[in-house]
Short mmCIF file of C-alpha atoms in Angstrom, two decimals:
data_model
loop_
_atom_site.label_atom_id
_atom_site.label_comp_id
_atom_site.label_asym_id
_atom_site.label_seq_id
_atom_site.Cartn_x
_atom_site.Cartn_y
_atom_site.Cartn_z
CA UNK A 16 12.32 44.21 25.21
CA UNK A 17 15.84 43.49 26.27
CA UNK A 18 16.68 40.08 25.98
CA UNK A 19 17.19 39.04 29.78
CA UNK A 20 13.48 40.74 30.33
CA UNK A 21 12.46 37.60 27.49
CA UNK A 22 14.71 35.02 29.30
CA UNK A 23 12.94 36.20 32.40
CA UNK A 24 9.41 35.65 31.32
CA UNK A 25 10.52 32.53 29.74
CA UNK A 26 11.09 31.34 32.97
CA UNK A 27 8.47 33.02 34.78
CA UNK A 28 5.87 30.74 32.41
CA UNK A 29 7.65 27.64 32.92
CA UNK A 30 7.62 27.91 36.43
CA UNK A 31 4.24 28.70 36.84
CA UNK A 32 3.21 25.36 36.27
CA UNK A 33 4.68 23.79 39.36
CA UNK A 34 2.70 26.93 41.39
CA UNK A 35 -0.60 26.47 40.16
CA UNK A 36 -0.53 22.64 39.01
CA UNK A 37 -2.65 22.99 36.21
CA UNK A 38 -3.03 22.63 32.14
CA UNK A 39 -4.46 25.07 30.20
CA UNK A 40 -7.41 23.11 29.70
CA UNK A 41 -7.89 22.46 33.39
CA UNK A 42 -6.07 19.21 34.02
CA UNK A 43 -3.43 18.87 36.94
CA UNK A 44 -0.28 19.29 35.52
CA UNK A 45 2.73 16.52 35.92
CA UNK A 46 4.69 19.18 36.31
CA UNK A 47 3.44 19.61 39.73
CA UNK A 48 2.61 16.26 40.73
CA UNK A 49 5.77 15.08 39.51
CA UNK A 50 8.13 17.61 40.82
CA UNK A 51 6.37 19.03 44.20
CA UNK A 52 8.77 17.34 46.47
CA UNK A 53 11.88 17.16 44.06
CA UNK A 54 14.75 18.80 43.99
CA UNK A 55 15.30 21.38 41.73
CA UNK A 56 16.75 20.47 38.09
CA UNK A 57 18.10 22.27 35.65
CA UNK A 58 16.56 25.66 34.45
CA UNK A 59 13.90 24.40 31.66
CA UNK A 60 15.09 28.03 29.71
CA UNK A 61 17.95 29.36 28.96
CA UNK A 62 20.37 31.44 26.44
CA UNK A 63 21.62 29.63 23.22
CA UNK A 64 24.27 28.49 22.25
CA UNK A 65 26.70 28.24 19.20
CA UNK A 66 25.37 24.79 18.25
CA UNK A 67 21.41 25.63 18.97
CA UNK A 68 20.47 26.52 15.08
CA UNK A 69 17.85 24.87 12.89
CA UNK A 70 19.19 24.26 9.29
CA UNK A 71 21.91 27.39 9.56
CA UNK A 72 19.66 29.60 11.66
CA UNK A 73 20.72 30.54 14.96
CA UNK A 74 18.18 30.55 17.80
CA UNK A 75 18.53 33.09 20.94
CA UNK A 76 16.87 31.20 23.34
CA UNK A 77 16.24 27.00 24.42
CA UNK A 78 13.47 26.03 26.58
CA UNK A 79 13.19 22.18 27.45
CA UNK A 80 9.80 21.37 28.94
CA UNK A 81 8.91 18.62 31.29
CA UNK A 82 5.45 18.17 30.39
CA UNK A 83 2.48 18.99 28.30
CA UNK A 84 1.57 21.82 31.03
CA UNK A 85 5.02 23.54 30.79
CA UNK A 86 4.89 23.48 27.07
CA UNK A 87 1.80 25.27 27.07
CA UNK A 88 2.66 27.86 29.26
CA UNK A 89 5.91 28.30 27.15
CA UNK A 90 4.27 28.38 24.24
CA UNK A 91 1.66 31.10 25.13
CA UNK A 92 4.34 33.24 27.13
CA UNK A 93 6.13 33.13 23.52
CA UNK A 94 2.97 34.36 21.69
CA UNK A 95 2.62 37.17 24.18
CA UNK A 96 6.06 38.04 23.36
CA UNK A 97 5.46 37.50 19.78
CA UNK A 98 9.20 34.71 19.64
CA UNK A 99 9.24 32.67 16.46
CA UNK A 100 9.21 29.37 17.74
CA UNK A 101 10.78 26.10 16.38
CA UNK A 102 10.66 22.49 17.77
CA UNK A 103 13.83 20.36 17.96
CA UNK A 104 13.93 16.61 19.12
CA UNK A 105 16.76 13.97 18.89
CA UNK A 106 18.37 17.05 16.05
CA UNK A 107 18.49 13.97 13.39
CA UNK A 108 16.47 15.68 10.76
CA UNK A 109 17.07 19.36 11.83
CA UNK A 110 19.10 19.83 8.01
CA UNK A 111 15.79 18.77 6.48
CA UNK A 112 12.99 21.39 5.30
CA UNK A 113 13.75 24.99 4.43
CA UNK A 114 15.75 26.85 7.49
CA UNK A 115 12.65 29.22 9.29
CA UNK A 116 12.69 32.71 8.33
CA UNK A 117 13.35 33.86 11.99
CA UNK A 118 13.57 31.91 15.09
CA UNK A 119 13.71 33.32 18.28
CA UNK A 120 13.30 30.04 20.95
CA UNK A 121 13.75 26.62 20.10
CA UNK A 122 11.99 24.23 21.80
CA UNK A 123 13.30 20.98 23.17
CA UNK A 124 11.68 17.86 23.46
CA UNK A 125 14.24 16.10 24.92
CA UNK A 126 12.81 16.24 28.28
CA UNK A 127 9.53 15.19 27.52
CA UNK A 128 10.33 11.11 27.61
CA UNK A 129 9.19 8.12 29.10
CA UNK A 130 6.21 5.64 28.25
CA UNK A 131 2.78 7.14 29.94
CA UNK A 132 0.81 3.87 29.43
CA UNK A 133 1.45 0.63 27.61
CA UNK A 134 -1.63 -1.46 27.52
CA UNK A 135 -0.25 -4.92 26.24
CA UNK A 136 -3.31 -6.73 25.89
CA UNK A 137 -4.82 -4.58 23.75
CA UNK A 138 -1.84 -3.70 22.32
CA UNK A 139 -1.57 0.05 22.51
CA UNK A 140 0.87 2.44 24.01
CA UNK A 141 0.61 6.11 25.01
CA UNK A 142 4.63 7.96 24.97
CA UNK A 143 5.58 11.48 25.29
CA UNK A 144 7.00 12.87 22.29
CA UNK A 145 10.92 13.35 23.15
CA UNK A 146 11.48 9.64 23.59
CA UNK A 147 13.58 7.85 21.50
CA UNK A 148 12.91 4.76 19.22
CA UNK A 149 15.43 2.70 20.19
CA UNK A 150 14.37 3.01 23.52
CA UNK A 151 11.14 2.77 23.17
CA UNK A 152 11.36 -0.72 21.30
CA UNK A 153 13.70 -1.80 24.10
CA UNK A 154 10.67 -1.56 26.51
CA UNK A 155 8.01 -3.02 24.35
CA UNK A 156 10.25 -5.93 23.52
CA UNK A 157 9.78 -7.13 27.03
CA UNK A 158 6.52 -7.75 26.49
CA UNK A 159 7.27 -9.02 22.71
CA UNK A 160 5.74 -6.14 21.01
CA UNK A 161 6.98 -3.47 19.00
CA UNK A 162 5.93 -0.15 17.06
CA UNK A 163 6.69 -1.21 13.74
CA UNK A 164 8.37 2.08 12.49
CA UNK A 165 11.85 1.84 11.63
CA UNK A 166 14.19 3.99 12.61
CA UNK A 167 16.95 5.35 9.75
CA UNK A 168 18.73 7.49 11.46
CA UNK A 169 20.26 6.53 15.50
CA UNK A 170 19.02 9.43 18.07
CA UNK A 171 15.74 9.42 16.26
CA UNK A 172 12.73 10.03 18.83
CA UNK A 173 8.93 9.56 18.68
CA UNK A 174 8.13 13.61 17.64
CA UNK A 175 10.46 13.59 15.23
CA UNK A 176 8.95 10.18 13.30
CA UNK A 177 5.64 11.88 13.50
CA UNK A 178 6.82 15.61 12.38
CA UNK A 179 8.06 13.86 9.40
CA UNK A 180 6.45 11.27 8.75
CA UNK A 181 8.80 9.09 8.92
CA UNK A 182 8.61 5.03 7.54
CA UNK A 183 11.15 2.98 6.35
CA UNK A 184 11.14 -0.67 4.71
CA UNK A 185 8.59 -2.05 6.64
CA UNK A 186 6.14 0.59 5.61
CA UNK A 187 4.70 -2.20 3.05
CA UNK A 188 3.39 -4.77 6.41
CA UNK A 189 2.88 -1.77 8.97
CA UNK A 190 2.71 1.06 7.40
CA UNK A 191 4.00 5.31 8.22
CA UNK A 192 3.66 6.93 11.55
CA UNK A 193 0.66 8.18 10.34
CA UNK A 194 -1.12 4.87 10.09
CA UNK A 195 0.43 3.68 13.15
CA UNK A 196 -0.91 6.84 15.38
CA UNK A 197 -4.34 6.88 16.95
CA UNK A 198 -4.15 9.66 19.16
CA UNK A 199 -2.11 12.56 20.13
CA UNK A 200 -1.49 15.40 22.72
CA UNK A 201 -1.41 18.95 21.09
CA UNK A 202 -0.15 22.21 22.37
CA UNK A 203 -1.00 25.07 19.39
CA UNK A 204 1.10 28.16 19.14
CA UNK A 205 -0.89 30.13 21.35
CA UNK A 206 -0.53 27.64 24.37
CA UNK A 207 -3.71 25.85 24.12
CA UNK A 208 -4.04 22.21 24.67
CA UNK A 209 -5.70 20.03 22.14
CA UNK A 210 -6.39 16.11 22.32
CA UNK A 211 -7.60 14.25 19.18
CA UNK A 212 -7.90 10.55 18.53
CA UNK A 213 -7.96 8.19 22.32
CA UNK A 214 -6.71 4.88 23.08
CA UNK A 215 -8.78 2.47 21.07
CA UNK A 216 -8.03 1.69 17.68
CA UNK A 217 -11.01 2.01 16.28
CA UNK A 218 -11.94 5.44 17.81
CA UNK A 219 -12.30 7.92 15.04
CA UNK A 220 -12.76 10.87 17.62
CA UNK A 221 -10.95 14.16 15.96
CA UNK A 222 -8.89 11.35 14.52
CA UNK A 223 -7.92 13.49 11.53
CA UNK A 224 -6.15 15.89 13.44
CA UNK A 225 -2.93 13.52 14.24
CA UNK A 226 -3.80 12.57 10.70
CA UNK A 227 -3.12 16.44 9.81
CA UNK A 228 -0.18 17.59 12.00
CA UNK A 229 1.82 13.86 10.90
CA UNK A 230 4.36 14.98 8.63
CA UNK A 231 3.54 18.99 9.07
CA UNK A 232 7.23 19.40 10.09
CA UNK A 233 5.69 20.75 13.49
CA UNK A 234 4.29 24.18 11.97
CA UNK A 235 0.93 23.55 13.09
CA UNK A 236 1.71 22.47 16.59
CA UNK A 237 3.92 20.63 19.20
CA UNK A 238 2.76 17.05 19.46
CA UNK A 239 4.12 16.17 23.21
CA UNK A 240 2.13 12.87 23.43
CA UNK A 241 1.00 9.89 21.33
CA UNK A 242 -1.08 7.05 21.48
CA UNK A 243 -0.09 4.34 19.23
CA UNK A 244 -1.29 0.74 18.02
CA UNK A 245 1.41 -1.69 18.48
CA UNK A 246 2.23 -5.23 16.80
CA UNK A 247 3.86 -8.38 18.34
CA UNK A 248 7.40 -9.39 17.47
CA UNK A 249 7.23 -11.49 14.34
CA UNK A 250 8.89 -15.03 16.18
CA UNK A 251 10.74 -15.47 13.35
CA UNK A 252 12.65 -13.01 10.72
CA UNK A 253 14.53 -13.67 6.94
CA UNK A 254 16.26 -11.25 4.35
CA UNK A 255 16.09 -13.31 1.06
CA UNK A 256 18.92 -10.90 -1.18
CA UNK A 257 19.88 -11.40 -4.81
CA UNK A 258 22.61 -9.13 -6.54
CA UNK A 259 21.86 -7.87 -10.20
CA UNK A 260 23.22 -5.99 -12.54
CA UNK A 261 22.20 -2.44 -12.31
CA UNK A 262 18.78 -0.68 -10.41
CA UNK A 263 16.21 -1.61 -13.98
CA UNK A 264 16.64 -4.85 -13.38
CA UNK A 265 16.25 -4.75 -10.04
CA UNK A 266 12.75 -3.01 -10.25
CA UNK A 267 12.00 -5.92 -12.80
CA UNK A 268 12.92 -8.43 -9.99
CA UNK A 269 11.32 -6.61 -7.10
CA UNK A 270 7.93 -6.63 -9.70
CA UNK A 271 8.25 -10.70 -9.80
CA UNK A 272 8.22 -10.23 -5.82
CA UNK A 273 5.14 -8.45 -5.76
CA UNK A 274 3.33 -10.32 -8.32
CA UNK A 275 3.61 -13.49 -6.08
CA UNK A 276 2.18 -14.87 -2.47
CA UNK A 277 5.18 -14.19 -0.38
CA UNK A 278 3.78 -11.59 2.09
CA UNK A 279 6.73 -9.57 2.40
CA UNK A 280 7.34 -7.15 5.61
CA UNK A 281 9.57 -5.66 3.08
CA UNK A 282 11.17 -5.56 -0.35
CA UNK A 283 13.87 -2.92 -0.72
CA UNK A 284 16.02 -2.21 -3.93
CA UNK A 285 19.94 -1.31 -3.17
CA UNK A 286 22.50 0.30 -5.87
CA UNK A 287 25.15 2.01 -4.91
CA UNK A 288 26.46 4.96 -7.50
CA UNK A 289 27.62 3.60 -10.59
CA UNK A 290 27.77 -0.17 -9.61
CA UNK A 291 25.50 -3.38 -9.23
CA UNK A 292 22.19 -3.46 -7.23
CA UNK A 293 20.79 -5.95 -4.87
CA UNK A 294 16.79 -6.79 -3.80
CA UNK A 295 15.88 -8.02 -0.69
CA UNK A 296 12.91 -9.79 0.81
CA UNK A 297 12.36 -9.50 4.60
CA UNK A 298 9.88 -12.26 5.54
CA UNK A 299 8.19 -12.57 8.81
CA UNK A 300 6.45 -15.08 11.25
CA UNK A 301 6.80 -17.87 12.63
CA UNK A 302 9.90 -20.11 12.24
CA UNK A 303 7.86 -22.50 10.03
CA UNK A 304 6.31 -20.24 7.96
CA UNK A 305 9.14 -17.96 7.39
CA UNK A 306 11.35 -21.22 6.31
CA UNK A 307 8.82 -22.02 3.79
CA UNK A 308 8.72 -18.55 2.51
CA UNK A 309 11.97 -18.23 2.42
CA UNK A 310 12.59 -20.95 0.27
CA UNK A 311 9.76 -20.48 -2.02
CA UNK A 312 11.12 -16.61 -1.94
CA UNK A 313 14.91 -18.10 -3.20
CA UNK A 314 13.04 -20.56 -5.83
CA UNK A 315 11.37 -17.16 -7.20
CA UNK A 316 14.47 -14.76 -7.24
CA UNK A 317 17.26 -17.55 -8.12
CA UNK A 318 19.78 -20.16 -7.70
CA UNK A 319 21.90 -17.27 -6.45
CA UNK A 320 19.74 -15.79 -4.22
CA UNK A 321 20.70 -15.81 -0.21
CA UNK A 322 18.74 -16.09 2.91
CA UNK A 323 20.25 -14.72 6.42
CA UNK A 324 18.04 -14.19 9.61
CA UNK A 325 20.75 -10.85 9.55
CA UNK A 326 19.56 -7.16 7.40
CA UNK A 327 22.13 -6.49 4.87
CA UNK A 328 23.95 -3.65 4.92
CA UNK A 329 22.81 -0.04 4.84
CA UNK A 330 19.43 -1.97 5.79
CA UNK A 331 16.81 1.01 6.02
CA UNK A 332 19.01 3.74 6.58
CA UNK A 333 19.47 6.81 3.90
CA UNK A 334 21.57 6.59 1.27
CA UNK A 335 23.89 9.48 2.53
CA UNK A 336 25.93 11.31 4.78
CA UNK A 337 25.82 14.24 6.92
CA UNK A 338 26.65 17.13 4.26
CA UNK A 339 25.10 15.22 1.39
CA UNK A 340 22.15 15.66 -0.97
CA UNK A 341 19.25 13.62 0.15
CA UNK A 342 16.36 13.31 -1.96
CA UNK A 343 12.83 11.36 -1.40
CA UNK A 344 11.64 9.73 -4.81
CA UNK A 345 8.31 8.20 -5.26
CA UNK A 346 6.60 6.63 -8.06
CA UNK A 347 3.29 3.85 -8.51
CA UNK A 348 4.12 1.02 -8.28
CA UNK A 349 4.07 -0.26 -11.97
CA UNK A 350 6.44 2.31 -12.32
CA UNK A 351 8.75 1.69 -9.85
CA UNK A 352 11.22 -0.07 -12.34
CA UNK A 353 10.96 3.31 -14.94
CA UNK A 354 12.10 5.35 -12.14
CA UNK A 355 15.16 3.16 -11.13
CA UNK A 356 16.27 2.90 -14.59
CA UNK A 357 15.44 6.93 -15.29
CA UNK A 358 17.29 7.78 -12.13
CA UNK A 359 20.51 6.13 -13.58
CA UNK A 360 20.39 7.60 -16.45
CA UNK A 361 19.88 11.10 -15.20
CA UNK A 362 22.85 10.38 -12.83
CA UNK A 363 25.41 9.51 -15.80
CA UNK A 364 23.71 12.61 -17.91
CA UNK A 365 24.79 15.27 -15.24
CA UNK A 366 27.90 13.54 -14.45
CA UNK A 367 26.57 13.20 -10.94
CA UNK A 368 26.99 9.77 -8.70
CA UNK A 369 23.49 8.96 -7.14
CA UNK A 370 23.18 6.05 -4.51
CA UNK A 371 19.28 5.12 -4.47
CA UNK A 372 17.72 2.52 -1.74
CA UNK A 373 14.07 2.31 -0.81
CA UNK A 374 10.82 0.21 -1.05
CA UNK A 375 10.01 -1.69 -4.53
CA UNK A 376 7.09 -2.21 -2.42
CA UNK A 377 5.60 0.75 -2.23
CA UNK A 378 7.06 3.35 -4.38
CA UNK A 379 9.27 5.14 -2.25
CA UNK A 380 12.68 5.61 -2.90
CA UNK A 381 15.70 7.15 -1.45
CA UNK A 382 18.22 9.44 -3.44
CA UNK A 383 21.93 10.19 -2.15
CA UNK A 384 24.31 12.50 -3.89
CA UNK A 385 27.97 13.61 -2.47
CA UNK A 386 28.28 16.94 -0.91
CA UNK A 387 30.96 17.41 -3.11
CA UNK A 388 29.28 17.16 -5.75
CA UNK A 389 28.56 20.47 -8.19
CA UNK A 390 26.00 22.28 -7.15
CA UNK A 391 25.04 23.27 -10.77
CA UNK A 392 25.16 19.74 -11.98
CA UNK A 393 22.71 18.51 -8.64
CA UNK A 394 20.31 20.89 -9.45
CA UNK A 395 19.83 19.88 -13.04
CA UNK A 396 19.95 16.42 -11.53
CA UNK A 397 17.03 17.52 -9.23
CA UNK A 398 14.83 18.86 -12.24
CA UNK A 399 15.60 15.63 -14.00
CA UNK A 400 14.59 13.68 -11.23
CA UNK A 401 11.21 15.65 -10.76
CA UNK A 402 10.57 15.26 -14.72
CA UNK A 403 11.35 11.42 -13.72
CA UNK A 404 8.67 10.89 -11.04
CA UNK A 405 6.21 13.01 -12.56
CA UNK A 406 6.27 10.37 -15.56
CA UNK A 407 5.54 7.51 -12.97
CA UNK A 408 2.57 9.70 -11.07
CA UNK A 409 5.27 10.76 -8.45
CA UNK A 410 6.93 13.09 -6.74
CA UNK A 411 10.16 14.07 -5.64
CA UNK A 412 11.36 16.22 -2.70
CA UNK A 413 14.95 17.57 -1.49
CA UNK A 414 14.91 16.27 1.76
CA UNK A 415 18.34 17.42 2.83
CA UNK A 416 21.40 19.17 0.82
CA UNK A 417 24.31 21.78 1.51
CA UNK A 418 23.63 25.63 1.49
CA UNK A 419 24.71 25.98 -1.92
CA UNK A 420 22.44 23.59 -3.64
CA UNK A 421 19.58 24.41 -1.45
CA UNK A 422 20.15 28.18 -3.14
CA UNK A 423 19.54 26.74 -6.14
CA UNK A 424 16.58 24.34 -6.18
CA UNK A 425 12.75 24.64 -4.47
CA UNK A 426 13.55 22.14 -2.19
CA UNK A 427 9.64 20.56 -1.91
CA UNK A 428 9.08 21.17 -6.01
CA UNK A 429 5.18 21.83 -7.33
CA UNK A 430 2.36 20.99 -4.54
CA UNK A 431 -0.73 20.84 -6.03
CA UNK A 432 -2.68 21.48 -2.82
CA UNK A 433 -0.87 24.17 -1.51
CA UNK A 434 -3.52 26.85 -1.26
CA UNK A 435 -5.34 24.16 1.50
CA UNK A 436 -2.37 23.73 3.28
CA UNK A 437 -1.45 27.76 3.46
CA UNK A 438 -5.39 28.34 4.86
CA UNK A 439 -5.11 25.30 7.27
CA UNK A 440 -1.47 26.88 8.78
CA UNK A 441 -3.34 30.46 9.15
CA UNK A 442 -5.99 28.26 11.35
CA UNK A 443 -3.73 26.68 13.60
CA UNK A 444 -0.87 29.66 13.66
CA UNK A 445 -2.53 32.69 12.39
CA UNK A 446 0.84 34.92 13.30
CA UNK A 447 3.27 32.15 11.65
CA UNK A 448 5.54 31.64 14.58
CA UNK A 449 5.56 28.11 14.42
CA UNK A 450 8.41 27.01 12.41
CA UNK A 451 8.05 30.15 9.64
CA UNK A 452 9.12 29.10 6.25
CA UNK A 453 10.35 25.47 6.86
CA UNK A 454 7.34 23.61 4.99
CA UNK A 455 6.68 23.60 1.51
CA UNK A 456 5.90 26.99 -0.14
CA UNK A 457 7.43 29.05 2.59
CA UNK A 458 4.74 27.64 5.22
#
């Protein structure tokens, strides 16, 4: 079909929704309700552009939908027309994954914001996916409450968190996005609307479906809406640091830290390539309690150690740049201080600096290599890294890196339960338009 007869039906679909008023499961659309009187925005399709490509691949068409009902009827119009289909959000993690093996539309979240419901006393809110973090936790601070998922990278919005899973230092108090979520909104790849989870923490109601499609790098559906448990905003906040010599003897430290009472939020390990490293605590509650914890916490790590209510540095953001190697490490916990150690050594055997930052609370660290860097060398690197983790029951994964090491290495390494996840993408996208070959084993 030519390609203005596509860009046609495109937009055929999406306005359809704000004829008829209705979801594909039967519910009125917001579409409609929301736009019946309004003036007309701007065209939810259109042709791409030179900057609309996911990981190197260029799309030939954008479509930003307003709602779950306009996403649906996208999303089936681009099954009828057989379009390979990728979701983009705030385009911070877009390098990360495998590029798809074709992609014909890209759709946009970005026009799917805004907060649905917040229901402060029972501390729960219900946001569409294309809203960002940031703002986000500017509206539930007015009510002192917060969705305790850090945000590494600025732009970040809700869909993206949950496509990958996302977590940073906190993760040891709160928890990923996928303990956090308790519901979501789901439009499959052939346009039909799915709902799992509800509003009440403890409902377990097709729970395990946001359980399933957290992290799935949004190749088993488009997640437009979540429902989320929330936390109040701790009264009182400290980062307890101490600088030592090099990342084993931080992992020795950061094991003294979780061997006492403290209660950390957090405990992150920092070392820069080649130089010293740095723990630090993040205690919260209230003003009393965190004093007391605080000290107690400086007692335990040293005369030298420092308490600030500020985050040091490079506080949960990745340890590299745009155009650099990015690598997600994890280990148990006993063998956290192994893998520091081992990943400093492997650095200086393949002549390769490596900046590493994560959690010494739960396992999960954070690799950074230079762009620069030789491709040749960062892959051994990357196979001595894997060989690293897999001695400490972990894993490692190539989150991010530049065209020519990405030709080199299997970016997601051995899975043991592929075959499961292969049958559970032929359920939910029989046809493999959803984000083709961007998951682990070509998924």
């Amino acid at each position: 079909m030519p390609a203005d007869g596509i860009l046609d039906q495109l937009r055929d679909a999406a306005r359809e929704t704000a004829t008829d008023g209705r979801h594909s499961d039967g519910l009125p659309s917001q579409a409609a309700a929301g736009r019946a009187d309004a003036p007309a925005g701007p065209e939810p399709v259109r042709p791409a552009e030179e900057h609309d490509s996911i990981a190197g691949m260029p799309a030939r068409y954008v479509a930003a939908p307003r709602d779950t009902a306009e996403a649906a009827a996208l999303l089936r119009a681009a099954a009828a027309l057989d379009l390979a289909v990728t979701i983009r959000g705030g385009g911070t993690r877009q390098s990360w994954g495998s590029p798809p093996s074709r992609l014909d539309l890209i759709l946009d979240t970005t026009a799917l914001t805004g907060v649905v419901e917040h229901a402060a006393g029972d501390l729960i809110t219900v946001v569409r996916a294309g809203t960002r973090l940031d703002a986000l936790a500017a509206t539930l601070a007015g009510a002192r409450q917060q969705l305790a998922l850090d945000a590494p990278l600025p732009d970040g919005t809700v869909g993206g968190a949950v496509a990958t899973n996302a977590s940073g230092p906190r993760r040891m108090l709160y928890g990923t996005a996928r303990d956090l979520l308790i519901g979501v909104t789901l439009v499959r790849a052939d346009g039909v609307v799915a709902h799992a989870g509800g509003k009440v923490v403890k409902n377990v109601a097709g729970y395990d479906l946001g359980k399933l499609v957290t992290g799935a790098y949004g190749t088993l559906g488009l997640v437009t809406e979540c429902a989320f448990r929330l936390h109040p905003l701790p009264a009182a906040v400290a980062y307890v640091t101490r600088r030592v010599g090099d990342p084993a003897e931080a992992g020795r430290v950061a094991g003294t830290v979780r061997a006492a009472q403290l209660v950390p939020a957090a405990l992150e390990v920092d070392a820069p390539a080649g130089g010293a490293a740095a723990v630090t605590v993040l205690l919260e509650g209230t003003p009393a309690g965190v004093a007391a914890r605080a000290e107690a916490a400086r007692r335990l790590l040293g005369a030298d150690a420092t308490a600030s209510d500020e985050a040091p540095d490079g506080w949960g953001r990745y340890p590299w740049r745009d155009g650099d190697s990015g690598l997600k490490l994890t280990a148990a916990l006993s063998g956290v201080p192994r893998l520091l150690a081992d990943a400093r050594a492997a650095a200086d055997r393949h002549g390769v600096p490596v900046a590493l930052r994560g959690s010494a609370g739960v396992g999960v660290l954070y690799a950074g290599v230079p762009g620069t860097a030789d491709p040749e060398r960062v892959a051994g690197l990357v196979d001595a890294l894997r060989a690293a983790t897999a001695a400490v029951a972990g894993h490692a994964v190539v989150l991010t890196a530049p065209p020519a090491v990405r030709d080199r290495v299997d970016l997601w390494g051995p899975v043991d339960s592929l075959a499961l996840m292969r049958r559970v993408k032929q359920r939910f996208d029989p046809d493999a338009r959803l984000a083709p070959g961007r998951f682990v084993g070509g998924i």
